[in-house]
Short mmCIF file of C-alpha atoms (C1' of nucleotides) in Angstrom, two decimals:
data_model
loop_
_atom_site.label_atom_id
_atom_site.label_comp_id
_atom_site.label_asym_id
_atom_site.label_seq_id
_atom_site.Cartn_x
_atom_site.Cartn_y
_atom_site.Cartn_z
CA MET S 1 -36.65 104.69 52.05
CA PRO S 2 -36.36 104.17 55.81
CA GLU S 3 -33.22 101.50 55.25
CA GLN S 4 -31.42 104.17 53.49
CA GLN S 5 -27.27 103.85 52.81
CA ALA S 6 -25.58 105.57 55.51
CA GLU S 7 -22.39 105.92 53.45
CA SER S 8 -22.26 108.54 51.07
CA LEU S 9 -20.77 108.48 47.95
CA ARG S 10 -17.73 110.14 49.26
CA GLU S 11 -17.33 107.65 51.91
CA ARG S 12 -17.91 104.91 49.79
CA LYS S 13 -14.83 105.99 47.66
CA LYS S 14 -12.63 106.77 50.59
CA ARG S 15 -13.41 103.26 51.89
CA ARG S 16 -12.32 101.62 48.45
CA THR S 17 -9.38 103.78 48.30
CA ARG S 18 -8.17 102.44 51.70
CA GLN S 19 -8.91 99.20 50.95
CA SER S 20 -7.23 99.29 47.44
CA ILE S 21 -4.06 100.89 49.13
CA ILE S 22 -4.00 98.17 51.94
CA ASP S 23 -4.33 95.13 49.38
CA VAL S 24 -1.96 96.63 46.65
CA ALA S 25 0.87 97.14 49.46
CA HIS S 26 0.26 93.50 50.98
CA ALA S 27 0.36 92.13 47.18
CA LEU S 28 3.91 94.11 47.27
CA PHE S 29 5.15 92.93 50.42
CA HIS S 30 4.24 89.36 49.36
CA VAL S 31 6.42 89.79 46.01
CA ASN S 32 9.25 91.84 47.25
CA ASP S 33 9.67 92.26 50.91
CA TYR S 34 8.54 95.08 53.20
CA ASP S 35 11.73 97.03 53.10
CA THR S 36 12.20 97.26 49.31
CA THR S 37 8.85 97.88 48.77
CA THR S 38 8.53 101.71 48.47
CA VAL S 39 5.40 103.83 49.29
CA GLU S 40 5.79 105.29 45.95
CA ALA S 41 5.24 101.74 44.32
CA ILE S 42 2.10 101.33 46.70
CA ALA S 43 0.67 104.61 45.79
CA ALA S 44 1.17 104.10 41.76
CA GLY S 45 -0.46 100.55 42.20
CA ALA S 46 -3.24 102.15 43.97
CA GLU S 47 -3.79 104.88 41.44
CA VAL S 48 -3.11 107.48 44.08
CA SER S 49 -0.55 110.20 44.56
CA VAL S 50 2.23 109.23 47.31
CA ARG S 51 0.91 112.68 49.44
CA THR S 52 -2.61 110.92 49.31
CA PHE S 53 -1.05 107.49 50.90
CA PHE S 54 0.16 109.48 53.57
CA ARG S 55 -3.28 111.00 54.44
CA TYR S 56 -4.88 107.65 54.63
CA PHE S 57 -1.83 105.98 56.47
CA ALA S 58 0.56 108.07 59.05
CA ASN S 59 3.22 105.89 57.83
CA LYS S 60 4.42 102.82 55.67
CA GLU S 61 4.10 100.50 58.83
CA GLU S 62 0.50 101.23 59.25
CA VAL S 63 -0.69 99.91 56.09
CA ALA S 64 1.31 96.87 56.82
CA LEU S 65 0.03 96.23 60.10
CA ALA S 66 -3.55 96.96 59.35
CA PRO S 67 -4.39 93.25 59.36
CA LEU S 68 -3.06 93.20 62.78
CA ASP S 69 -5.07 95.88 64.06
CA GLU S 70 -8.27 94.55 62.86
CA MET S 71 -7.51 91.32 64.56
CA GLY S 72 -6.84 93.56 67.62
CA GLU S 73 -10.18 94.76 67.33
CA LEU S 74 -11.87 91.79 67.19
CA THR S 75 -10.33 90.34 70.28
CA LEU S 76 -11.30 93.36 71.98
CA THR S 77 -15.13 93.25 70.96
CA ALA S 78 -15.04 89.37 71.94
CA LEU S 79 -13.54 90.52 75.29
CA ARG S 80 -16.65 92.82 76.09
CA ARG S 81 -18.73 90.20 75.53
CA ARG S 82 -17.37 88.04 77.95
CA PRO S 83 -19.34 87.76 81.52
CA ALA S 84 -18.19 90.70 83.60
CA ASP S 85 -17.23 88.23 86.55
CA GLU S 86 -14.70 86.22 84.91
CA PRO S 87 -11.10 86.49 85.62
CA PRO S 88 -8.99 88.89 83.34
CA LEU S 89 -6.81 85.94 81.93
CA THR S 90 -9.77 83.40 81.51
CA ALA S 91 -11.77 86.26 79.86
CA LEU S 92 -8.68 87.07 77.74
CA ARG S 93 -8.09 83.60 76.46
CA ALA S 94 -11.94 82.89 75.62
CA ALA S 95 -11.79 86.02 73.90
CA VAL S 96 -8.88 85.39 71.43
CA LEU S 97 -10.00 82.06 70.69
CA ASP S 98 -13.49 83.70 69.92
CA ALA S 99 -11.86 86.07 67.65
CA TRP S 100 -9.83 83.44 65.85
CA THR S 101 -12.33 80.98 65.49
CA ILE S 102 -16.00 81.51 66.45
CA MET S 103 -16.07 84.82 64.91
CA SER S 104 -15.40 83.66 61.67
CA PRO S 105 -16.92 80.12 60.99
CA ASP S 106 -15.46 79.50 58.10
CA GLY S 107 -12.10 80.18 59.42
CA GLU S 108 -11.50 82.56 56.62
CA SER S 109 -10.91 85.47 59.17
CA LEU S 110 -8.18 83.62 60.77
CA ARG S 111 -6.69 82.51 57.35
CA HIS S 112 -6.81 85.98 56.15
CA TYR S 113 -4.99 87.19 59.21
CA THR S 114 -2.34 84.43 59.46
CA ASP S 115 -1.63 85.31 55.55
CA HIS S 116 -0.50 88.55 56.78
CA LEU S 117 1.46 87.54 59.63
CA LEU S 118 4.38 85.82 57.93
CA PRO S 119 5.33 89.07 56.10
CA ILE S 120 5.18 90.80 59.40
CA GLY S 121 7.46 87.96 61.14
CA LYS S 122 10.03 88.31 58.57
CA ALA S 123 10.31 92.27 58.34
CA SER S 124 12.46 93.01 61.28
CA ALA S 125 11.38 96.76 60.70
CA LEU S 126 7.95 95.83 61.16
CA ALA S 127 8.29 93.95 64.67
CA GLY S 128 9.04 97.39 66.72
CA ALA S 129 5.86 99.03 64.94
CA ALA S 130 3.94 95.97 65.59
CA GLN S 131 4.82 95.96 69.18
CA ASN S 132 3.87 99.75 69.48
CA ARG S 133 0.45 98.57 68.62
CA ILE S 134 0.35 95.70 70.99
CA VAL S 135 1.20 97.84 73.64
CA ALA S 136 -1.65 100.23 73.01
CA LEU S 137 -3.89 97.29 72.68
CA GLY S 138 -3.10 95.91 75.95
CA ASP S 139 -3.80 99.35 77.50
CA ARG S 140 -7.32 99.14 76.17
CA PHE S 141 -7.49 95.21 77.24
CA ALA S 142 -6.36 96.61 80.87
CA LEU S 143 -9.02 99.22 80.87
CA GLU S 144 -11.59 96.72 80.32
CA PHE S 145 -10.57 95.39 83.86
CA VAL S 146 -10.40 98.46 85.85
CA GLU S 147 -13.16 100.77 84.40
CA GLY S 148 -16.47 100.53 86.11
CA ASP S 149 -15.29 100.77 89.44
CA ASP S 150 -16.46 103.43 91.77
CA ALA S 151 -13.85 105.91 91.96
CA GLY S 152 -12.25 107.12 88.60
CA GLY S 153 -9.15 108.29 90.09
CA PRO S 154 -6.00 106.14 89.62
CA GLN S 155 -5.60 102.96 91.22
CA PRO S 156 -2.07 101.96 91.38
CA ARG S 157 -2.47 98.45 92.53
CA THR S 158 -5.41 97.46 90.37
CA ASP S 159 -4.06 99.38 87.26
CA LEU S 160 -0.93 96.88 87.94
CA HIS S 161 -2.77 93.73 88.10
CA ALA S 162 -4.99 94.86 85.24
CA SER S 163 -2.17 95.80 82.95
CA LEU S 164 -0.22 92.87 84.13
CA ALA S 165 -3.18 90.54 83.01
CA ALA S 166 -3.25 92.02 79.77
CA PHE S 167 0.60 92.06 79.04
CA ALA S 168 1.07 88.35 80.07
CA PHE S 169 -1.50 87.72 77.75
CA LEU S 170 -0.38 89.11 74.94
CA ALA S 171 3.05 87.89 75.79
CA ALA S 172 1.66 84.59 75.57
CA VAL S 173 -0.02 85.39 72.27
CA GLN S 174 3.08 86.76 70.82
CA VAL S 175 5.41 83.67 71.75
CA ALA S 176 2.83 81.37 70.25
CA VAL S 177 2.71 83.54 66.77
CA ARG S 178 6.47 84.03 66.67
CA ALA S 179 6.75 79.82 67.52
CA TRP S 180 4.48 79.70 64.61
CA CYS S 181 6.21 81.93 62.19
CA ALA S 182 9.49 80.32 63.02
CA SER S 183 8.34 76.90 62.19
CA ASP S 184 7.50 75.78 58.59
CA SER S 185 3.90 75.41 59.15
CA THR S 186 1.24 77.45 57.30
CA ASP S 187 -1.88 75.71 59.06
CA PRO S 188 -3.48 78.35 61.35
CA ALA S 189 -4.62 75.35 63.42
CA ASP S 190 -1.06 75.17 64.44
CA LEU S 191 -1.01 78.53 65.53
CA VAL S 192 -4.20 77.77 67.63
CA ALA S 193 -2.40 74.62 69.03
CA ASN S 194 0.61 76.86 70.03
CA ALA S 195 -1.60 79.62 71.70
CA LEU S 196 -3.25 77.02 73.61
CA ILE S 197 -0.28 75.66 75.35
CA CYS S 198 0.83 79.11 75.93
CA LEU S 199 -2.24 80.66 77.48
CA ASP S 200 -2.71 77.39 79.47
CA SER S 201 0.71 77.16 81.02
CA LEU S 202 0.74 80.89 81.88
CA VAL S 203 -1.74 80.28 84.71
CA VAL S 204 0.45 77.26 85.95
CA GLU S 205 3.78 78.84 85.37
CA ARG S 206 4.77 78.50 88.76
CA ASN S 207 4.96 74.77 88.55
CA SER S 208 6.47 74.67 85.13
CA ALA S 209 9.94 72.96 84.13
CA HIS S 210 12.93 73.60 85.96
CA ARG S 211 16.15 75.11 84.16
CA ALA S 212 18.35 72.63 82.02
CA MET P 1 55.26 93.43 81.59
CA PRO P 2 52.79 90.95 81.96
CA GLU P 3 49.73 92.56 82.78
CA GLN P 4 50.01 94.87 79.53
CA GLN P 5 46.95 97.11 78.44
CA ALA P 6 44.91 95.01 76.58
CA GLU P 7 43.52 97.95 74.79
CA SER P 8 45.59 99.70 71.80
CA LEU P 9 45.47 103.34 71.28
CA ARG P 10 43.19 102.86 68.31
CA GLU P 11 40.67 101.02 70.70
CA ARG P 12 40.77 103.48 73.36
CA LYS P 13 39.70 106.24 71.15
CA LYS P 14 37.15 104.39 69.56
CA ARG P 15 35.74 103.69 73.21
CA ARG P 16 36.00 107.18 74.00
CA THR P 17 34.43 108.33 70.79
CA ARG P 18 31.37 105.87 71.44
CA GLN P 19 30.77 107.03 75.24
CA SER P 20 30.96 110.63 74.02
CA ILE P 21 28.34 110.05 71.09
CA ILE P 22 26.27 108.19 73.92
CA ASP P 23 26.71 111.34 76.64
CA VAL P 24 26.31 113.95 74.06
CA ALA P 25 22.95 112.24 72.86
CA HIS P 26 21.42 111.65 76.11
CA ALA P 27 22.12 115.17 77.11
CA LEU P 28 20.56 116.53 74.14
CA PHE P 29 17.61 113.99 74.58
CA HIS P 30 17.15 115.51 77.85
CA VAL P 31 16.82 119.59 76.87
CA ASN P 32 14.92 118.87 73.80
CA ASP P 33 13.53 115.57 73.13
CA TYR P 34 14.02 112.56 71.27
CA ASP P 35 12.35 113.58 67.94
CA THR P 36 13.52 116.87 67.82
CA THR P 37 17.20 116.03 68.26
CA THR P 38 19.14 115.35 65.16
CA VAL P 39 21.68 113.36 64.44
CA GLU P 40 23.63 116.14 62.83
CA ALA P 41 23.44 117.73 66.19
CA ILE P 42 24.66 114.67 67.96
CA ALA P 43 27.52 114.49 65.76
CA ALA P 44 28.31 118.00 66.26
CA GLY P 45 28.29 117.90 69.86
CA ALA P 46 30.71 114.62 69.82
CA GLU P 47 32.78 116.44 67.46
CA VAL P 48 32.47 113.70 64.71
CA SER P 49 30.88 113.53 61.13
CA VAL P 50 27.33 112.30 60.90
CA ARG P 51 28.48 109.56 58.44
CA THR P 52 31.08 108.70 61.44
CA PHE P 53 28.09 108.53 63.94
CA PHE P 54 26.45 105.57 61.66
CA ARG P 55 29.75 103.83 61.77
CA TYR P 56 29.38 103.79 65.70
CA PHE P 57 25.22 103.23 65.71
CA ALA P 58 23.22 101.78 63.14
CA ASN P 59 20.40 104.48 63.61
CA LYS P 60 19.25 107.19 66.04
CA GLU P 61 17.61 104.70 68.16
CA GLU P 62 20.64 102.39 68.91
CA VAL P 63 22.27 105.38 70.88
CA ALA P 64 19.15 106.24 72.89
CA LEU P 65 18.56 102.71 73.88
CA ALA P 66 22.29 101.66 74.88
CA PRO P 67 21.66 102.08 78.85
CA LEU P 68 18.84 99.75 78.11
CA ASP P 69 21.17 97.30 76.52
CA GLU P 70 23.48 97.46 79.18
CA MET P 71 21.00 96.65 81.86
CA GLY P 72 20.02 93.88 79.93
CA GLU P 73 23.35 92.59 79.77
CA LEU P 74 23.47 92.99 83.54
CA THR P 75 20.28 90.85 84.06
CA LEU P 76 21.78 88.05 81.73
CA THR P 77 25.06 88.02 83.35
CA ALA P 78 22.90 87.87 86.69
CA LEU P 79 20.83 85.13 85.47
CA ARG P 80 23.64 82.94 84.74
CA ARG P 81 24.57 82.98 88.33
CA ARG P 82 21.42 81.55 89.64
CA PRO P 83 21.11 77.87 90.60
CA ALA P 84 20.74 75.73 87.65
CA ASP P 85 17.79 74.05 89.19
CA GLU P 86 15.95 77.14 90.02
CA PRO P 87 12.57 77.54 88.27
CA PRO P 88 12.58 79.97 85.31
CA LEU P 89 10.58 82.56 86.92
CA THR P 90 12.05 82.40 90.09
CA ALA P 91 15.68 82.87 88.32
CA LEU P 92 14.56 85.62 86.48
CA ARG P 93 13.08 87.62 89.45
CA ALA P 94 15.84 87.18 91.64
CA ALA P 95 18.41 88.19 88.51
CA VAL P 96 16.54 91.23 87.52
CA LEU P 97 16.85 92.29 91.18
CA ASP P 98 20.53 91.39 91.31
CA ALA P 99 21.05 93.42 88.37
CA TRP P 100 19.07 96.65 89.86
CA THR P 101 20.50 96.59 93.33
CA ILE P 102 22.90 94.23 94.35
CA MET P 103 25.26 94.55 91.38
CA SER P 104 25.43 97.94 92.09
CA PRO P 105 25.53 98.43 96.13
CA ASP P 106 25.59 102.34 95.82
CA GLY P 107 22.73 102.31 93.70
CA GLU P 108 24.42 104.33 91.32
CA SER P 109 23.58 102.02 88.24
CA LEU P 110 20.25 101.74 88.95
CA ARG P 111 20.12 105.48 89.25
CA HIS P 112 22.06 105.72 85.81
CA TYR P 113 19.42 103.41 84.33
CA THR P 114 16.52 105.22 85.40
CA ASP P 115 17.45 108.67 83.97
CA HIS P 116 17.46 107.44 80.85
CA LEU P 117 14.33 105.59 81.22
CA LEU P 118 11.94 108.31 81.27
CA PRO P 119 13.14 109.99 77.60
CA ILE P 120 12.59 106.71 76.41
CA GLY P 121 9.33 106.23 78.01
CA LYS P 122 8.21 109.58 76.38
CA ALA P 123 9.25 109.40 73.00
CA SER P 124 6.91 106.85 71.53
CA ALA P 125 8.96 106.48 68.44
CA LEU P 126 11.42 104.67 70.78
CA ALA P 127 8.81 102.42 72.17
CA GLY P 128 8.78 100.26 69.32
CA ALA P 129 12.75 99.90 69.00
CA ALA P 130 12.98 99.41 72.74
CA GLN P 131 10.62 96.46 72.06
CA ASN P 132 12.70 94.96 69.50
CA ARG P 133 15.43 95.02 71.75
CA ILE P 134 13.52 93.37 74.60
CA VAL P 135 12.18 90.60 72.11
CA ALA P 136 15.89 89.68 71.71
CA LEU P 137 16.92 89.86 74.72
CA GLY P 138 13.64 87.45 75.71
CA ASP P 139 15.17 85.16 73.28
CA ARG P 140 18.55 84.92 74.90
CA PHE P 141 16.84 84.53 78.60
CA ALA P 142 14.70 81.50 77.08
CA LEU P 143 18.08 79.95 75.61
CA GLU P 144 19.30 79.81 79.43
CA PHE P 145 16.15 77.41 80.24
CA VAL P 146 16.69 74.93 77.24
CA GLU P 147 20.30 74.90 76.32
CA GLY P 148 22.21 72.09 77.93
CA ASP P 149 19.58 69.43 77.12
CA ASP P 150 20.68 66.65 75.58
CA ALA P 151 19.46 66.94 72.35
CA GLY P 152 20.67 70.06 70.27
CA GLY P 153 17.49 69.75 68.06
CA PRO P 154 14.23 71.85 68.36
CA GLN P 155 11.99 70.90 71.35
CA PRO P 156 8.70 72.76 70.43
CA ARG P 157 7.35 72.21 73.73
CA THR P 158 9.95 72.94 76.13
CA ASP P 159 10.83 76.05 74.05
CA LEU P 160 7.58 77.20 74.40
CA HIS P 161 7.56 77.28 77.85
CA ALA P 162 11.04 78.57 78.17
CA SER P 163 10.06 81.78 75.93
CA LEU P 164 6.65 82.02 77.64
CA ALA P 165 8.69 82.01 81.24
CA ALA P 166 11.22 84.79 79.84
CA PHE P 167 8.46 86.97 77.92
CA ALA P 168 5.93 87.04 80.64
CA PHE P 169 8.98 87.86 82.87
CA LEU P 170 9.74 90.75 80.69
CA ALA P 171 6.12 91.89 80.35
CA ALA P 172 5.82 92.20 84.22
CA VAL P 173 8.95 94.35 84.01
CA GLN P 174 7.29 96.63 81.72
CA VAL P 175 4.38 96.81 83.35
CA ALA P 176 6.24 98.08 86.34
CA VAL P 177 8.38 100.46 84.10
CA ARG P 178 5.74 101.93 82.53
CA ALA P 179 3.70 102.56 85.37
CA TRP P 180 6.80 104.15 86.89
CA CYS P 181 7.17 106.49 83.80
CA ALA P 182 3.30 107.47 84.15
CA SER P 183 3.82 108.26 87.46
CA ASP P 184 5.29 111.26 88.81
CA SER P 185 8.20 109.66 91.09
CA THR P 186 11.83 109.55 90.05
CA ASP P 187 12.80 107.67 92.75
CA PRO P 188 14.53 104.07 91.85
CA ALA P 189 12.88 102.70 94.78
CA ASP P 190 9.26 103.16 93.54
CA LEU P 191 10.27 101.26 90.27
CA VAL P 192 11.57 98.32 92.39
CA ALA P 193 8.63 98.18 94.06
CA ASN P 194 6.39 98.06 90.98
CA ALA P 195 8.57 95.57 89.91
CA LEU P 196 7.88 93.46 93.20
CA ILE P 197 4.26 93.84 92.78
CA CYS P 198 4.14 92.67 89.19
CA LEU P 199 6.47 90.07 89.63
CA ASP P 200 5.05 88.53 92.80
CA SER P 201 1.52 88.46 91.20
CA LEU P 202 2.50 86.78 88.13
CA VAL P 203 3.04 83.50 89.78
CA VAL P 204 -0.26 83.85 91.54
CA GLU P 205 -2.21 85.37 88.47
CA ARG P 206 -4.77 82.71 88.38
CA ASN P 207 -5.76 84.13 91.78
CA SER P 208 -6.04 87.78 90.99
CA ALA P 209 -8.68 90.28 90.76
CA HIS P 210 -11.84 89.93 88.91
CA ARG P 211 -13.39 92.12 86.16
CA ALA P 212 -15.19 95.37 87.38
"C1'" DT O 1 63.35 106.90 61.05
"C1'" DT O 2 61.10 105.31 57.09
"C1'" DG O 3 57.95 103.15 54.62
"C1'" DC O 4 53.92 100.01 54.08
"C1'" DC O 5 49.53 98.60 55.30
"C1'" DA O 6 45.25 98.34 57.94
"C1'" DT O 7 41.89 100.95 59.57
"C1'" DG O 8 39.17 104.77 61.12
"C1'" DT O 9 37.06 109.28 59.24
"C1'" DG O 10 35.17 112.97 56.34
"C1'" DG O 11 32.58 114.57 52.49
"C1'" DC O 12 29.42 114.31 49.14
"C1'" DA O 13 25.76 112.61 46.15
"C1'" DG O 14 21.37 109.78 46.18
"C1'" DT O 15 17.27 107.39 47.96
"C1'" DT O 16 13.52 106.95 51.02
"C1'" DC O 17 10.27 108.46 54.53
"C1'" DG O 18 7.37 111.77 55.67
"C1'" DT O 19 5.32 116.81 56.09
"C1'" DG O 20 3.57 122.11 55.30
"C1'" DC O 21 1.54 124.57 51.93
"C1'" DC O 22 -1.14 125.74 48.22
"C1'" DA O 23 -3.57 125.19 43.91
"C1'" DT O 24 -7.17 122.38 41.74
"C1'" DA O 25 -11.02 118.89 41.24
"C1'" DT O 26 -14.90 116.63 43.01
"C1'" DA O 27 -18.55 115.66 46.14
"C1'" DT O 28 -22.42 118.19 49.43
"C1'" DT O 29 -25.80 121.39 50.23
"C1'" DC O 30 -28.65 124.93 49.45
"C1'" DG X 1 -26.44 126.08 39.02
"C1'" DA X 2 -23.86 128.46 42.73
"C1'" DA X 3 -21.56 128.16 47.41
"C1'" DT X 4 -19.16 125.59 50.38
"C1'" DA X 5 -16.62 121.83 52.23
"C1'" DT X 6 -13.75 118.38 51.37
"C1'" DA X 7 -10.28 115.16 48.68
"C1'" DT X 8 -6.34 115.30 45.99
"C1'" DG X 9 -2.19 116.32 43.29
"C1'" DG X 10 2.23 118.59 43.13
"C1'" DC X 11 6.12 120.57 44.91
"C1'" DA X 12 9.48 122.08 48.07
"C1'" DC X 13 11.82 120.71 52.22
"C1'" DG X 14 13.72 118.48 56.26
"C1'" DA X 15 15.81 114.36 58.37
"C1'" DA X 16 17.26 109.37 58.20
"C1'" DC X 17 20.41 106.54 56.33
"C1'" DT X 18 23.85 104.43 52.50
"C1'" DG X 19 27.61 103.82 49.05
"C1'" DC X 20 31.73 105.39 47.37
"C1'" DC X 21 35.98 107.51 47.33
"C1'" DA X 22 39.72 110.36 49.11
"C1'" DC X 23 42.38 111.19 53.11
"C1'" DA X 24 44.35 110.65 57.63
"C1'" DT X 25 45.69 108.24 61.62
"C1'" DG X 26 47.70 104.02 64.22
"C1'" DG X 27 50.20 99.92 64.06
"C1'" DC X 28 54.05 97.28 62.58
"C1'" DA X 29 58.64 95.88 60.27
"C1'" DA X 30 62.95 96.56 58.08
#
DNA sequence: TTGCCATGTGGCAGTTCGTGCCATATATTC
DNA sequence: GAATATATGGCACGAACTGCCACATGGCAA
């Protein structure tokens, strides 16, 4: 059998356990909220011990933000598929739209993503943790724009510009997401619309509205 | 006595206790690091009970980030002094430079600020909490650009643009701060230089460097 | 001064998150 | 089927908080 399953029984079990924990956790987050849901309850629901829970996830935040991480990976993958000579913001804009729409033709991926967005937006304790992940993601985005240059050493200017593009982009997405969470819409299309407004106005920001 | 002291004895004691906690905490953060410094040790150093510590600060992060909050307030004050017809990013850029330089002629304020920046940058646990404060600050910045308009109701487009300006600005500052923390410089002037690069390139981002 | 009231403080018990350690159970390999 | 590797569970423990109650201290009026 050439196309043997690469996953051993052990790995399959681990994968299922991990997914089970995620599912149970988010189900509980939906009923109660994040803060009042204890790790003990999640572990019990997933039929593992609390100790084992912490072997799969370093902390409670991590399981809550797992979907966000997934979307980050999707976007990073989409970014790497963009032509190498594209300006950073253009590439990032296209990448996130790819990750949100094209990469899930039925829109299920985006729906699955937005379903977990509200609980995150409501739990203020999660906002900080989410920002941590976003910073890490921004650094990886930035790397895409500097690596490949001749010298491997630090290039302050280039690094600054690459980081700036990445984090300005992430700021735009976050503004869109936060506005979407604050609105009473549950339609992912509204989120995309918000994101388009923000991303488009990012590059023409210098001409934007004046103060009140 | 018309110019009587507005502060009662009680308020003076509270202020001193609060400042004492902050000072002791940051001194300890400097010796050990943030994570290994216990609230118990801080409370003991400030000669208050742990219970009282938590009456002054909701959590350990809050005392660590107190200097950051101060600088945020300074910047917000500086922003409000800018002419009302200035474009958002221009006003924000001027405001933060004012807060960092002009508002403390001797540069002591900025030095005092940067002294606390390194410990924050090193403690990853603090990064998330810092982001929380920054988000709150961004919202207040954004309010400066929408309030005063005729209708008090929500104006999605305006809000999006105002928020975007605020958070893109904050992203630029953060990139500058992070780069400064990552470098081995302890000179506040280098931080200002970084910030200038980031803020200036933010408005011309569309013409910036291409991918590797 | 004396007394009353508001408020700041300390101590203690208890909950939750998170970790180190060790014994046990389950998978993999030979 | 034995030897080995790895996953799991249980327990004890530390640290961050919180609620509750008793006490002390400052502010104020008679």
